[in-house]
PDB file of N, CA and C in Angstrom:
ATOM      1  N   MET A  19       9.628  -7.154  56.496  1.00  0.00           N
ATOM      2  CA  MET A  19       8.629  -6.752  55.505  1.00  0.00           C
ATOM      3  C   MET A  19       7.139  -6.713  55.328  1.00  0.00           C
ATOM      4  N   THR A  20       6.104  -5.191  55.773  1.00  0.00           N
ATOM      5  CA  THR A  20       4.983  -5.157  55.942  1.00  0.00           C
ATOM      6  C   THR A  20       4.555  -5.831  54.624  1.00  0.00           C
ATOM      7  N   ARG A  21       3.217  -5.792  54.888  1.00  0.00           N
ATOM      8  CA  ARG A  21       2.427  -6.244  53.683  1.00  0.00           C
ATOM      9  C   ARG A  21       1.909  -4.910  52.830  1.00  0.00           C
ATOM     10  N   ILE A  22       2.125  -3.825  53.180  1.00  0.00           N
ATOM     11  CA  ILE A  22       2.164  -3.279  52.352  1.00  0.00           C
ATOM     12  C   ILE A  22       2.725  -2.500  51.908  1.00  0.00           C
ATOM     13  N   GLY A  23       4.688  -2.730  51.897  1.00  0.00           N
ATOM     14  CA  GLY A  23       5.505  -2.732  51.075  1.00  0.00           C
ATOM     15  C   GLY A  23       5.157  -3.401  50.233  1.00  0.00           C
ATOM     16  N   THR A  24       4.919  -4.435  50.428  1.00  0.00           N
ATOM     17  CA  THR A  24       5.546  -5.619  49.464  1.00  0.00           C
ATOM     18  C   THR A  24       4.100  -5.616  48.652  1.00  0.00           C
ATOM     19  N   LYS A  25       3.293  -5.033  48.939  1.00  0.00           N
ATOM     20  CA  LYS A  25       2.250  -5.194  47.688  1.00  0.00           C
ATOM     21  C   LYS A  25       2.998  -3.277  46.910  1.00  0.00           C
ATOM     22  N   MET A  26       3.481  -1.982  47.523  1.00  0.00           N
ATOM     23  CA  MET A  26       4.055  -1.436  47.345  1.00  0.00           C
ATOM     24  C   MET A  26       4.875  -1.686  45.723  1.00  0.00           C
ATOM     25  N   ILE A  27       5.484  -2.279  46.002  1.00  0.00           N
ATOM     26  CA  ILE A  27       7.040  -2.655  45.196  1.00  0.00           C
ATOM     27  C   ILE A  27       6.414  -3.603  44.039  1.00  0.00           C
ATOM     28  N   VAL A  28       5.014  -4.784  44.503  1.00  0.00           N
ATOM     29  CA  VAL A  28       4.634  -5.627  43.548  1.00  0.00           C
ATOM     30  C   VAL A  28       3.550  -4.564  42.443  1.00  0.00           C
ATOM     31  N   GLY A  29       3.095  -3.401  42.941  1.00  0.00           N
ATOM     32  CA  GLY A  29       2.574  -2.981  42.465  1.00  0.00           C
ATOM     33  C   GLY A  29       3.818  -1.797  41.111  1.00  0.00           C
ATOM     34  N   LYS A  30       4.411  -1.610  41.891  1.00  0.00           N
ATOM     35  CA  LYS A  30       5.714  -0.781  40.794  1.00  0.00           C
ATOM     36  C   LYS A  30       6.161  -1.724  40.055  1.00  0.00           C
ATOM     37  N   MET A  31       6.325  -3.611  40.749  1.00  0.00           N
ATOM     38  CA  MET A  31       7.002  -3.160  39.092  1.00  0.00           C
ATOM     39  C   MET A  31       5.770  -4.020  37.959  1.00  0.00           C
ATOM     40  N   ILE A  32       4.910  -4.397  38.073  1.00  0.00           N
ATOM     41  CA  ILE A  32       3.888  -4.432  37.505  1.00  0.00           C
ATOM     42  C   ILE A  32       3.711  -3.062  36.853  1.00  0.00           C
ATOM     43  N   MET A  33       3.850  -2.330  36.956  1.00  0.00           N
ATOM     44  CA  MET A  33       3.424  -0.895  36.788  1.00  0.00           C
ATOM     45  C   MET A  33       4.819  -0.366  35.618  1.00  0.00           C
ATOM     46  N   GLY A  34       5.451  -1.193  35.325  1.00  0.00           N
ATOM     47  CA  GLY A  34       7.370  -0.456  35.300  1.00  0.00           C
ATOM     48  C   GLY A  34       6.971  -1.960  33.646  1.00  0.00           C
ATOM     49  N   ALA A  35       6.440  -2.582  34.449  1.00  0.00           N
ATOM     50  CA  ALA A  35       7.105  -4.173  33.069  1.00  0.00           C
ATOM     51  C   ALA A  35       5.696  -3.737  31.949  1.00  0.00           C
ATOM     52  N   VAL A  36       4.313  -3.133  32.784  1.00  0.00           N
ATOM     53  CA  VAL A  36       3.384  -3.191  31.241  1.00  0.00           C
ATOM     54  C   VAL A  36       3.798  -1.259  30.815  1.00  0.00           C
ATOM     55  N   MET A  37       5.098  -0.654  31.364  1.00  0.00           N
ATOM     56  CA  MET A  37       5.264   0.529  30.558  1.00  0.00           C
ATOM     57  C   MET A  37       6.438  -0.532  29.740  1.00  0.00           C
ATOM     58  N   ILE A  38       7.074  -1.173  30.636  1.00  0.00           N
ATOM     59  CA  ILE A  38       8.153  -1.985  29.125  1.00  0.00           C
ATOM     60  C   ILE A  38       7.310  -2.141  27.765  1.00  0.00           C
ATOM     61  N   ALA A  39       6.370  -2.820  27.743  1.00  0.00           N
ATOM     62  CA  ALA A  39       5.725  -3.812  27.285  1.00  0.00           C
ATOM     63  C   ALA A  39       5.079  -2.911  25.800  1.00  0.00           C
ATOM     64  N   MET A  40       4.105  -1.345  27.145  1.00  0.00           N
ATOM     65  CA  MET A  40       3.392  -0.636  26.015  1.00  0.00           C
ATOM     66  C   MET A  40       5.234   0.484  24.828  1.00  0.00           C
ATOM     67  N   LEU A  41       5.770   0.818  26.060  1.00  0.00           N
ATOM     68  CA  LEU A  41       6.883   1.340  25.200  1.00  0.00           C
ATOM     69  C   LEU A  41       7.604   0.141  23.466  1.00  0.00           C
ATOM     70  N   ALA A  42       7.951  -1.344  22.795  1.00  0.00           N
ATOM     71  CA  ALA A  42       7.827  -1.877  22.705  1.00  0.00           C
ATOM     72  C   ALA A  42       7.042  -2.276  21.605  1.00  0.00           C
ATOM     73  N   GLY A  43       6.026  -2.457  22.063  1.00  0.00           N
ATOM     74  CA  GLY A  43       4.611  -2.732  21.083  1.00  0.00           C
ATOM     75  C   GLY A  43       4.938  -1.061  20.075  1.00  0.00           C
ATOM     76  N   THR A  44       5.269  -0.047  20.654  1.00  0.00           N
ATOM     77  CA  THR A  44       5.044   1.823  20.540  1.00  0.00           C
ATOM     78  C   THR A  44       5.945   0.964  19.514  1.00  0.00           C
ATOM     79  N   THR A  45       7.115   0.954  19.644  1.00  0.00           N
ATOM     80  CA  THR A  45       8.067   1.074  18.044  1.00  0.00           C
ATOM     81  C   THR A  45       8.520  -0.303  17.389  1.00  0.00           C
ATOM     82  N   GLY A  46       7.012  -1.595  17.983  1.00  0.00           N
ATOM     83  CA  GLY A  46       7.417  -2.758  17.536  1.00  0.00           C
ATOM     84  C   GLY A  46       6.810  -2.115  15.973  1.00  0.00           C
ATOM     85  N   ALA A  47       5.651  -1.341  15.545  1.00  0.00           N
ATOM     86  CA  ALA A  47       4.145  -0.945  14.952  1.00  0.00           C
ATOM     87  C   ALA A  47       4.591   0.298  14.498  1.00  0.00           C
ATOM     88  N   ASN A  48       6.174   0.792  14.964  1.00  0.00           N
ATOM     89  CA  ASN A  48       6.364   2.219  13.467  1.00  0.00           C
ATOM     90  C   ASN A  48       7.575   1.349  12.653  1.00  0.00           C
ATOM     91  N   ALA A  49       7.414   0.646  13.200  1.00  0.00           N
ATOM     92  CA  ALA A  49       8.977  -0.393  12.197  1.00  0.00           C
ATOM     93  C   ALA A  49       7.458  -1.554  11.179  1.00  0.00           C
ATOM     94  N   ALA A  50       6.622  -2.400  11.839  1.00  0.00           N
ATOM     95  CA  ALA A  50       6.048  -2.168  10.513  1.00  0.00           C
ATOM     96  C   ALA A  50       5.213  -2.105   9.507  1.00  0.00           C
ATOM     97  N   THR A  51       5.515  -0.249  10.262  1.00  0.00           N
ATOM     98  CA  THR A  51       4.228   0.081   9.188  1.00  0.00           C
ATOM     99  C   THR A  51       5.252   0.967   7.842  1.00  0.00           C
ATOM    100  N   HIS A  52       6.483   1.565   8.964  1.00  0.00           N
ATOM    101  CA  HIS A  52       7.321   1.622   8.035  1.00  0.00           C
ATOM    102  C   HIS A  52       7.624   0.423   6.377  1.00  0.00           C
ATOM    103  N   PHE A  53       7.986  -0.952   7.085  1.00  0.00           N
ATOM    104  CA  PHE A  53       7.543  -1.646   6.170  1.00  0.00           C
ATOM    105  C   PHE A  53       6.061  -2.132   5.170  1.00  0.00           C
ATOM    106  N   GLU A  54       5.671  -2.200   6.153  1.00  0.00           N
ATOM    107  CA  GLU A  54       4.116  -2.151   5.110  1.00  0.00           C
ATOM    108  C   GLU A  54       3.819  -1.183   4.083  1.00  0.00           C
ATOM    109  N   LYS A  55       4.208   0.121   4.150  1.00  0.00           N
ATOM    110  CA  LYS A  55       4.208   1.607   2.927  1.00  0.00           C
ATOM    111  C   LYS A  55       5.566   1.384   2.110  1.00  0.00           C
ATOM    112  N   THR A  56       6.230   0.365   2.398  1.00  0.00           N
ATOM    113  CA  THR A  56       7.801   0.766   1.390  1.00  0.00           C
ATOM    114  C   THR A  56       7.663  -1.142   0.890  1.00  0.00           C
ATOM    115  N   HIS A  57       6.352  -1.743   1.076  1.00  0.00           N
ATOM    116  CA  HIS A  57       6.478  -3.677   0.876  1.00  0.00           C
ATOM    117  C   HIS A  57       6.688  -3.360  -0.638  1.00  0.00           C
ATOM    118  N   PRO A  58       7.805  -4.148  -1.457  1.00  0.00           N
ATOM    119  CA  PRO A  58       7.788  -4.827  -2.617  1.00  0.00           C
ATOM    120  C   PRO A  58       7.179  -5.159  -3.666  1.00  0.00           C
ATOM    121  N   ARG A  59       6.089  -6.068  -3.204  1.00  0.00           N
ATOM    122  CA  ARG A  59       5.027  -6.198  -4.198  1.00  0.00           C
ATOM    123  C   ARG A  59       4.845  -4.965  -4.041  1.00  0.00           C
ATOM    124  N   ARG A  60       4.158  -3.945  -3.728  1.00  0.00           N
ATOM    125  CA  ARG A  60       3.547  -3.331  -3.461  1.00  0.00           C
ATOM    126  C   ARG A  60       4.040  -2.002  -4.552  1.00  0.00           C
ATOM    127  N   THR A  61       5.187  -1.822  -4.326  1.00  0.00           N
ATOM    128  CA  THR A  61       5.884  -0.433  -4.049  1.00  0.00           C
ATOM    129  C   THR A  61       5.432  -0.780  -6.111  1.00  0.00           C
ATOM    130  N   GLU A  62       5.970  -1.948  -6.517  1.00  0.00           N
ATOM    131  CA  GLU A  62       5.889  -2.287  -7.944  1.00  0.00           C
ATOM    132  C   GLU A  62       4.541  -1.700  -8.644  1.00  0.00           C
ATOM    133  N   VAL A  63       3.608  -2.380  -8.305  1.00  0.00           N
ATOM    134  CA  VAL A  63       2.559  -2.084  -7.826  1.00  0.00           C
ATOM    135  C   VAL A  63       2.357  -0.279  -8.273  1.00  0.00           C
ATOM    136  N   ASN A  64       2.667   0.197  -7.346  1.00  0.00           N
ATOM    137  CA  ASN A  64       2.050   1.237  -7.935  1.00  0.00           C
ATOM    138  C   ASN A  64       3.294   2.323  -8.529  1.00  0.00           C
ATOM    139  N   MET A  65       4.180   1.786  -8.733  1.00  0.00           N
ATOM    140  CA  MET A  65       4.979   2.807  -9.387  1.00  0.00           C
ATOM    141  C   MET A  65       4.646   2.565 -11.179  1.00  0.00           C
ATOM    142  N   ARG A  66       3.750   1.275 -11.511  1.00  0.00           N
ATOM    143  CA  ARG A  66       3.639   0.867 -12.581  1.00  0.00           C
ATOM    144  C   ARG A  66       2.298   1.679 -12.671  1.00  0.00           C
ATOM    145  N   LEU A  67       1.630   1.571 -11.408  1.00  0.00           N
ATOM    146  CA  LEU A  67       0.764   2.672 -12.330  1.00  0.00           C
ATOM    147  C   LEU A  67       1.392   4.015 -11.914  1.00  0.00           C
ATOM    148  N   ALA A  68       1.751   4.720 -11.537  1.00  0.00           N
ATOM    149  CA  ALA A  68       2.892   5.938 -11.912  1.00  0.00           C
ATOM    150  C   ALA A  68       2.962   6.528 -13.081  1.00  0.00           C
ATOM    151  N   ASN A  69       4.605   5.238 -13.069  1.00  0.00           N
ATOM    152  CA  ASN A  69       4.020   5.242 -14.808  1.00  0.00           C
ATOM    153  C   ASN A  69       3.809   5.612 -15.952  1.00  0.00           C
ATOM    154  N   GLN A  70       2.476   4.462 -15.811  1.00  0.00           N
ATOM    155  CA  GLN A  70       1.048   4.364 -16.077  1.00  0.00           C
ATOM    156  C   GLN A  70       0.286   6.243 -16.711  1.00  0.00           C
ATOM    157  N   ASN A  71       0.573   7.037 -15.296  1.00  0.00           N
ATOM    158  CA  ASN A  71       0.011   8.295 -15.275  1.00  0.00           C
ATOM    159  C   ASN A  71       0.356   9.327 -16.892  1.00  0.00           C
ATOM    160  N   ARG A  72       1.931   9.282 -16.803  1.00  0.00           N
ATOM    161  CA  ARG A  72       2.560   9.582 -16.918  1.00  0.00           C
ATOM    162  C   ARG A  72       2.480   9.277 -18.506  1.00  0.00           C
ATOM    163  N   ARG A  73       3.202   8.714 -18.790  1.00  0.00           N
ATOM    164  CA  ARG A  73       2.125   7.780 -20.203  1.00  0.00           C
ATOM    165  C   ARG A  73       0.900   8.016 -20.662  1.00  0.00           C
ATOM    166  N   ILE A  74      -0.040   8.059 -20.153  1.00  0.00           N
ATOM    167  CA  ILE A  74      -1.264   8.709 -20.817  1.00  0.00           C
ATOM    168  C   ILE A  74      -0.843  10.850 -20.747  1.00  0.00           C
ATOM    169  N   THR A  75      -0.631  10.790 -19.850  1.00  0.00           N
ATOM    170  CA  THR A  75      -0.031  12.525 -19.912  1.00  0.00           C
ATOM    171  C   THR A  75       0.396  12.490 -20.731  1.00  0.00           C
ATOM    172  N   THR A  76       1.877  12.430 -21.316  1.00  0.00           N
ATOM    173  CA  THR A  76       2.852  11.730 -22.503  1.00  0.00           C
ATOM    174  C   THR A  76       2.031  12.319 -23.969  1.00  0.00           C
ATOM    175  N   GLU A  77       0.270  11.323 -24.055  1.00  0.00           N
ATOM    176  CA  GLU A  77       0.256  10.689 -24.999  1.00  0.00           C
ATOM    177  C   GLU A  77      -0.362  12.255 -24.683  1.00  0.00           C
ATOM    178  N   ARG A  78      -0.930  12.414 -24.735  1.00  0.00           N
ATOM    179  CA  ARG A  78      -2.522  13.543 -24.183  1.00  0.00           C
ATOM    180  C   ARG A  78      -1.793  14.341 -24.813  1.00  0.00           C
ATOM    181  N   ARG A  79      -0.345  15.485 -24.419  1.00  0.00           N
ATOM    182  CA  ARG A  79       0.092  16.599 -25.359  1.00  0.00           C
ATOM    183  C   ARG A  79       0.915  16.768 -27.014  1.00  0.00           C
ATOM    184  N   GLU A  80       0.714  14.505 -27.027  1.00  0.00           N
ATOM    185  CA  GLU A  80       1.424  14.765 -28.399  1.00  0.00           C
ATOM    186  C   GLU A  80      -0.351  14.540 -28.847  1.00  0.00           C
ATOM    187  N   GLY A  81      -0.827  14.324 -28.937  1.00  0.00           N
ATOM    188  CA  GLY A  81      -2.667  13.766 -29.078  1.00  0.00           C
ATOM    189  C   GLY A  81      -2.605  12.426 -29.345  1.00  0.00           C
ATOM    190  N   GLU A  82      -2.046  12.471 -29.537  1.00  0.00           N
ATOM    191  CA  GLU A  82      -2.525  10.488 -29.710  1.00  0.00           C
ATOM    192  C   GLU A  82      -3.723  10.213 -28.766  1.00  0.00           C
ATOM    193  N   LEU A  83      -4.032  10.801 -27.617  1.00  0.00           N
ATOM    194  CA  LEU A  83      -5.086  10.708 -27.396  1.00  0.00           C
ATOM    195  C   LEU A  83      -6.768  11.018 -26.193  1.00  0.00           C
ATOM    196  N   SER A  84      -7.444  11.151 -27.359  1.00  0.00           N
ATOM    197  CA  SER A  84      -8.724  12.235 -27.056  1.00  0.00           C
ATOM    198  C   SER A  84      -8.506  12.568 -25.264  1.00  0.00           C
ATOM    199  N   ARG A  85      -8.368  13.767 -24.727  1.00  0.00           N
ATOM    200  CA  ARG A  85      -9.512  14.044 -23.729  1.00  0.00           C
ATOM    201  C   ARG A  85     -10.353  12.357 -23.008  1.00  0.00           C
ATOM    202  N   GLY A  86     -11.517  11.966 -23.811  1.00  0.00           N
ATOM    203  CA  GLY A  86     -12.062  10.971 -22.707  1.00  0.00           C
ATOM    204  C   GLY A  86     -11.540   9.898 -22.460  1.00  0.00           C
ATOM    205  N   GLN A  87     -10.820   9.785 -24.052  1.00  0.00           N
ATOM    206  CA  GLN A  87      -9.935   8.144 -23.910  1.00  0.00           C
ATOM    207  C   GLN A  87      -8.699   8.662 -22.667  1.00  0.00           C
ATOM    208  N   ALA A  88      -8.496   9.476 -22.434  1.00  0.00           N
ATOM    209  CA  ALA A  88      -7.408   9.882 -21.047  1.00  0.00           C
ATOM    210  C   ALA A  88      -7.846   9.816 -19.882  1.00  0.00           C
ATOM    211  N   ARG A  89      -9.305  10.455 -20.534  1.00  0.00           N
ATOM    212  CA  ARG A  89     -10.021  10.355 -18.620  1.00  0.00           C
ATOM    213  C   ARG A  89     -10.453   9.055 -18.219  1.00  0.00           C
ATOM    214  N   GLU A  90     -10.614   7.741 -19.570  1.00  0.00           N
ATOM    215  CA  GLU A  90     -11.228   6.477 -19.253  1.00  0.00           C
ATOM    216  C   GLU A  90     -10.360   5.405 -18.607  1.00  0.00           C
ATOM    217  N   LEU A  91      -8.821   5.956 -19.383  1.00  0.00           N
ATOM    218  CA  LEU A  91      -7.802   5.275 -19.191  1.00  0.00           C
ATOM    219  C   LEU A  91      -7.468   5.650 -17.131  1.00  0.00           C
ATOM    220  N   ARG A  92      -7.804   6.688 -17.050  1.00  0.00           N
ATOM    221  CA  ARG A  92      -7.101   7.751 -15.641  1.00  0.00           C
ATOM    222  C   ARG A  92      -7.807   6.499 -14.115  1.00  0.00           C
ATOM    223  N   THR A  93      -9.792   5.810 -14.664  1.00  0.00           N
ATOM    224  CA  THR A  93      -9.993   5.998 -14.269  1.00  0.00           C
ATOM    225  C   THR A  93      -9.999   4.217 -14.117  1.00  0.00           C
ATOM    226  N   GLU A  94      -9.371   3.608 -15.492  1.00  0.00           N
ATOM    227  CA  GLU A  94      -9.290   2.402 -15.076  1.00  0.00           C
ATOM    228  C   GLU A  94      -8.403   2.440 -14.032  1.00  0.00           C
ATOM    229  N   ASP A  95      -6.690   3.111 -14.473  1.00  0.00           N
ATOM    230  CA  ASP A  95      -5.970   3.141 -13.349  1.00  0.00           C
ATOM    231  C   ASP A  95      -6.376   3.075 -11.708  1.00  0.00           C
ATOM    232  N   ARG A  96      -8.022   4.074 -11.554  1.00  0.00           N
ATOM    233  CA  ARG A  96      -8.074   4.461  -9.974  1.00  0.00           C
ATOM    234  C   ARG A  96      -8.127   2.744  -9.663  1.00  0.00           C
ATOM    235  N   GLY A  97      -9.053   2.386 -10.772  1.00  0.00           N
ATOM    236  CA  GLY A  97      -9.814   1.184 -10.277  1.00  0.00           C
ATOM    237  C   GLY A  97      -8.899   0.061  -9.511  1.00  0.00           C
ATOM    238  N   ILE A  98      -7.837   0.439 -11.327  1.00  0.00           N
ATOM    239  CA  ILE A  98      -7.045  -1.028  -9.601  1.00  0.00           C
ATOM    240  C   ILE A  98      -5.723  -0.428  -8.876  1.00  0.00           C
ATOM    241  N   ARG A  99      -5.774   0.984  -8.098  1.00  0.00           N
ATOM    242  CA  ARG A  99      -4.908   1.722  -7.613  1.00  0.00           C
ATOM    243  C   ARG A  99      -6.601   1.618  -5.681  1.00  0.00           C
ATOM    244  N   GLY A 100      -7.321   1.204  -6.210  1.00  0.00           N
ATOM    245  CA  GLY A 100      -8.480   1.190  -4.989  1.00  0.00           C
ATOM    246  C   GLY A 100      -7.837  -0.743  -4.746  1.00  0.00           C
ATOM    247  N   GLU A 101      -8.329  -1.183  -6.236  1.00  0.00           N
ATOM    248  CA  GLU A 101      -8.408  -2.598  -5.639  1.00  0.00           C
ATOM    249  C   GLU A 101      -7.035  -2.824  -4.821  1.00  0.00           C
ATOM    250  N   GLU A 102      -5.985  -2.242  -5.598  1.00  0.00           N
ATOM    251  CA  GLU A 102      -4.101  -2.219  -4.131  1.00  0.00           C
ATOM    252  C   GLU A 102      -4.984  -2.293  -3.442  1.00  0.00           C
ATOM    253  N   ARG A 103      -5.245  -0.580  -2.513  1.00  0.00           N
ATOM    254  CA  ARG A 103      -5.251  -0.626  -1.545  1.00  0.00           C
ATOM    255  C   ARG A 103      -6.013  -1.365  -1.058  1.00  0.00           C
ATOM    256  N   PHE A 104      -7.693  -2.091  -1.389  1.00  0.00           N
ATOM    257  CA  PHE A 104      -8.355  -3.108  -1.002  1.00  0.00           C
ATOM    258  C   PHE A 104      -7.792  -4.330  -0.672  1.00  0.00           C
ATOM    259  N   ASP A 105      -6.533  -4.992  -1.395  1.00  0.00           N
ATOM    260  CA  ASP A 105      -6.066  -6.290  -1.358  1.00  0.00           C
ATOM    261  C   ASP A 105      -5.399  -5.886  -0.020  1.00  0.00           C
ATOM    262  N   ALA A 106      -4.536  -4.674   0.082  1.00  0.00           N
ATOM    263  CA  ALA A 106      -3.134  -4.809   0.881  1.00  0.00           C
ATOM    264  C   ALA A 106      -4.407  -4.238   2.373  1.00  0.00           C
ATOM    265  N   SER A 107      -5.221  -4.232   2.906  1.00  0.00           N
ATOM    266  CA  SER A 107      -6.478  -4.298   3.556  1.00  0.00           C
ATOM    267  C   SER A 107      -6.566  -5.263   4.420  1.00  0.00           C
ATOM    268  N   LYS A 108      -6.482  -5.989   3.922  1.00  0.00           N
ATOM    269  CA  LYS A 108      -7.270  -7.255   3.945  1.00  0.00           C
ATOM    270  C   LYS A 108      -5.729  -7.860   4.645  1.00  0.00           C
ATOM    271  N   ASP A 109      -4.045  -8.120   4.683  1.00  0.00           N
ATOM    272  CA  ASP A 109      -3.682  -8.589   5.211  1.00  0.00           C
ATOM    273  C   ASP A 109      -2.132  -7.926   5.305  1.00  0.00           C
ATOM    274  N   ARG A 110      -2.635  -6.659   6.405  1.00  0.00           N
ATOM    275  CA  ARG A 110      -1.353  -5.789   7.272  1.00  0.00           C
ATOM    276  C   ARG A 110      -0.435  -5.303   6.211  1.00  0.00           C
ATOM    277  N   SER A 111      -1.133  -4.356   4.841  1.00  0.00           N
ATOM    278  CA  SER A 111      -0.387  -3.463   4.170  1.00  0.00           C
ATOM    279  C   SER A 111      -0.052  -3.896   3.256  1.00  0.00           C
ATOM    280  N   HIS A 112      -0.649  -5.339   3.101  1.00  0.00           N
ATOM    281  CA  HIS A 112       0.870  -6.379   2.035  1.00  0.00           C
ATOM    282  C   HIS A 112      -0.668  -7.649   0.621  1.00  0.00           C
ATOM    283  N   ILE A 113       0.250  -7.420   0.024  1.00  0.00           N
ATOM    284  CA  ILE A 113      -1.190  -8.036  -1.081  1.00  0.00           C
ATOM    285  C   ILE A 113       0.525  -9.234  -1.584  1.00  0.00           C
ATOM    286  N   THR A 114      -0.407 -10.232  -1.880  1.00  0.00           N
ATOM    287  CA  THR A 114       0.134 -11.364  -2.211  1.00  0.00           C
ATOM    288  C   THR A 114       0.794 -11.818  -3.727  1.00  0.00           C
ATOM    289  N   LYS A 115       1.356 -13.060  -3.509  1.00  0.00           N
ATOM    290  CA  LYS A 115       2.032 -12.644  -5.206  1.00  0.00           C
ATOM    291  C   LYS A 115       0.458 -13.575  -6.450  1.00  0.00           C
ATOM    292  N   GLY A 116       0.127 -13.326  -5.581  1.00  0.00           N
ATOM    293  CA  GLY A 116      -2.106 -14.106  -6.515  1.00  0.00           C
ATOM    294  C   GLY A 116      -2.093 -12.324  -6.810  1.00  0.00           C
ATOM    295  N   GLU A 117      -2.504 -11.765  -5.880  1.00  0.00           N
ATOM    296  CA  GLU A 117      -3.022 -10.479  -5.974  1.00  0.00           C
ATOM    297  C   GLU A 117      -2.080  -9.403  -7.274  1.00  0.00           C
ATOM    298  N   GLN A 118      -0.545  -9.425  -6.385  1.00  0.00           N
ATOM    299  CA  GLN A 118       0.164  -8.259  -6.824  1.00  0.00           C
ATOM    300  C   GLN A 118      -0.541  -9.464  -9.157  1.00  0.00           C
ATOM    301  N   ARG A 119       0.131 -10.836  -9.194  1.00  0.00           N
ATOM    302  CA  ARG A 119      -0.240 -10.892 -10.641  1.00  0.00           C
ATOM    303  C   ARG A 119      -1.878 -10.629 -11.627  1.00  0.00           C
ATOM    304  N   ARG A 120      -1.645  -9.782 -10.590  1.00  0.00           N
ATOM    305  CA  ARG A 120      -3.731 -10.156 -11.068  1.00  0.00           C
ATOM    306  C   ARG A 120      -4.192  -8.404 -10.933  1.00  0.00           C
ATOM    307  N   LEU A 121      -3.017  -8.035 -10.691  1.00  0.00           N
ATOM    308  CA  LEU A 121      -3.712  -6.799 -10.958  1.00  0.00           C
ATOM    309  C   LEU A 121      -2.719  -6.202 -12.375  1.00  0.00           C
ATOM    310  N   ASN A 122      -1.488  -6.645 -11.977  1.00  0.00           N
ATOM    311  CA  ASN A 122       0.035  -6.514 -13.193  1.00  0.00           C
ATOM    312  C   ASN A 122      -1.325  -7.171 -15.012  1.00  0.00           C
ATOM    313  N   ARG A 123      -1.898  -8.077 -14.399  1.00  0.00           N
ATOM    314  CA  ARG A 123      -2.570  -8.373 -15.514  1.00  0.00           C
ATOM    315  C   ARG A 123      -3.500  -7.002 -16.208  1.00  0.00           C
ATOM    316  N   GLN A 124      -4.117  -6.726 -15.182  1.00  0.00           N
ATOM    317  CA  GLN A 124      -4.887  -4.837 -15.597  1.00  0.00           C
ATOM    318  C   GLN A 124      -4.103  -4.704 -15.469  1.00  0.00           C
ATOM    319  N   GLU A 125      -2.818  -3.908 -14.946  1.00  0.00           N
ATOM    320  CA  GLU A 125      -1.961  -2.718 -15.528  1.00  0.00           C
ATOM    321  C   GLU A 125      -1.428  -2.712 -17.179  1.00  0.00           C
ATOM    322  N   ASN A 126      -1.460  -4.128 -17.758  1.00  0.00           N
ATOM    323  CA  ASN A 126      -0.834  -5.121 -18.839  1.00  0.00           C
ATOM    324  C   ASN A 126      -2.214  -3.987 -20.120  1.00  0.00           C
ATOM    325  N   ALA A 127      -3.032  -4.441 -19.522  1.00  0.00           N
ATOM    326  CA  ALA A 127      -4.699  -4.558 -19.937  1.00  0.00           C
ATOM    327  C   ALA A 127      -5.118  -2.557 -20.810  1.00  0.00           C
ATOM    328  N   VAL A 128      -4.583  -2.116 -19.508  1.00  0.00           N
ATOM    329  CA  VAL A 128      -3.743  -0.812 -19.409  1.00  0.00           C
ATOM    330  C   VAL A 128      -3.252  -0.446 -20.353  1.00  0.00           C
ATOM    331  N   SER A 129      -2.005  -0.742 -20.106  1.00  0.00           N
ATOM    332  CA  SER A 129      -0.579  -0.313 -20.799  1.00  0.00           C
ATOM    333  C   SER A 129      -0.896  -0.328 -22.952  1.00  0.00           C
ATOM    334  N   ARG A 130      -1.633  -1.637 -23.093  1.00  0.00           N
ATOM    335  CA  ARG A 130      -2.112  -1.852 -24.357  1.00  0.00           C
ATOM    336  C   ARG A 130      -2.734  -0.716 -25.452  1.00  0.00           C
ATOM    337  N   GLN A 131      -3.633   0.333 -23.879  1.00  0.00           N
ATOM    338  CA  GLN A 131      -4.376   0.678 -24.347  1.00  0.00           C
ATOM    339  C   GLN A 131      -3.863   1.972 -24.572  1.00  0.00           C
ATOM    340  N   ILE A 132      -3.390   2.690 -23.700  1.00  0.00           N
ATOM    341  CA  ILE A 132      -1.929   3.590 -23.590  1.00  0.00           C
ATOM    342  C   ILE A 132      -1.438   3.383 -25.007  1.00  0.00           C
ATOM    343  N   GLY A 133      -0.629   2.648 -26.027  1.00  0.00           N
ATOM    344  CA  GLY A 133      -0.492   2.089 -27.084  1.00  0.00           C
ATOM    345  C   GLY A 133       0.820   2.912 -26.996  1.00  0.00           C
TER     346      GLY A 133
END
């Protein structure tokens, strides 16, 4: 085999390996993204926030909360959600158990204010 023929074969092999690596990397990223979006700790925190928002709406409709109180509670909830997103951004979209406990304590405080 000639030098040019050998270089072409080696070049094709390298190109094939690069393409396989790119495809494998893409598939792994999609799987991780799905897991990151549905991480159990994040899901729990976000479900609690959604539930508290429903409770605020219900209490507001029933006249238990004034417009200003509802606005303040929603502002606190948005702050908690922002903290959750910030915490998740530091660790591949996950939150640690300690971060989850801190967020839950904050949610408990807002929950007590709802009634």
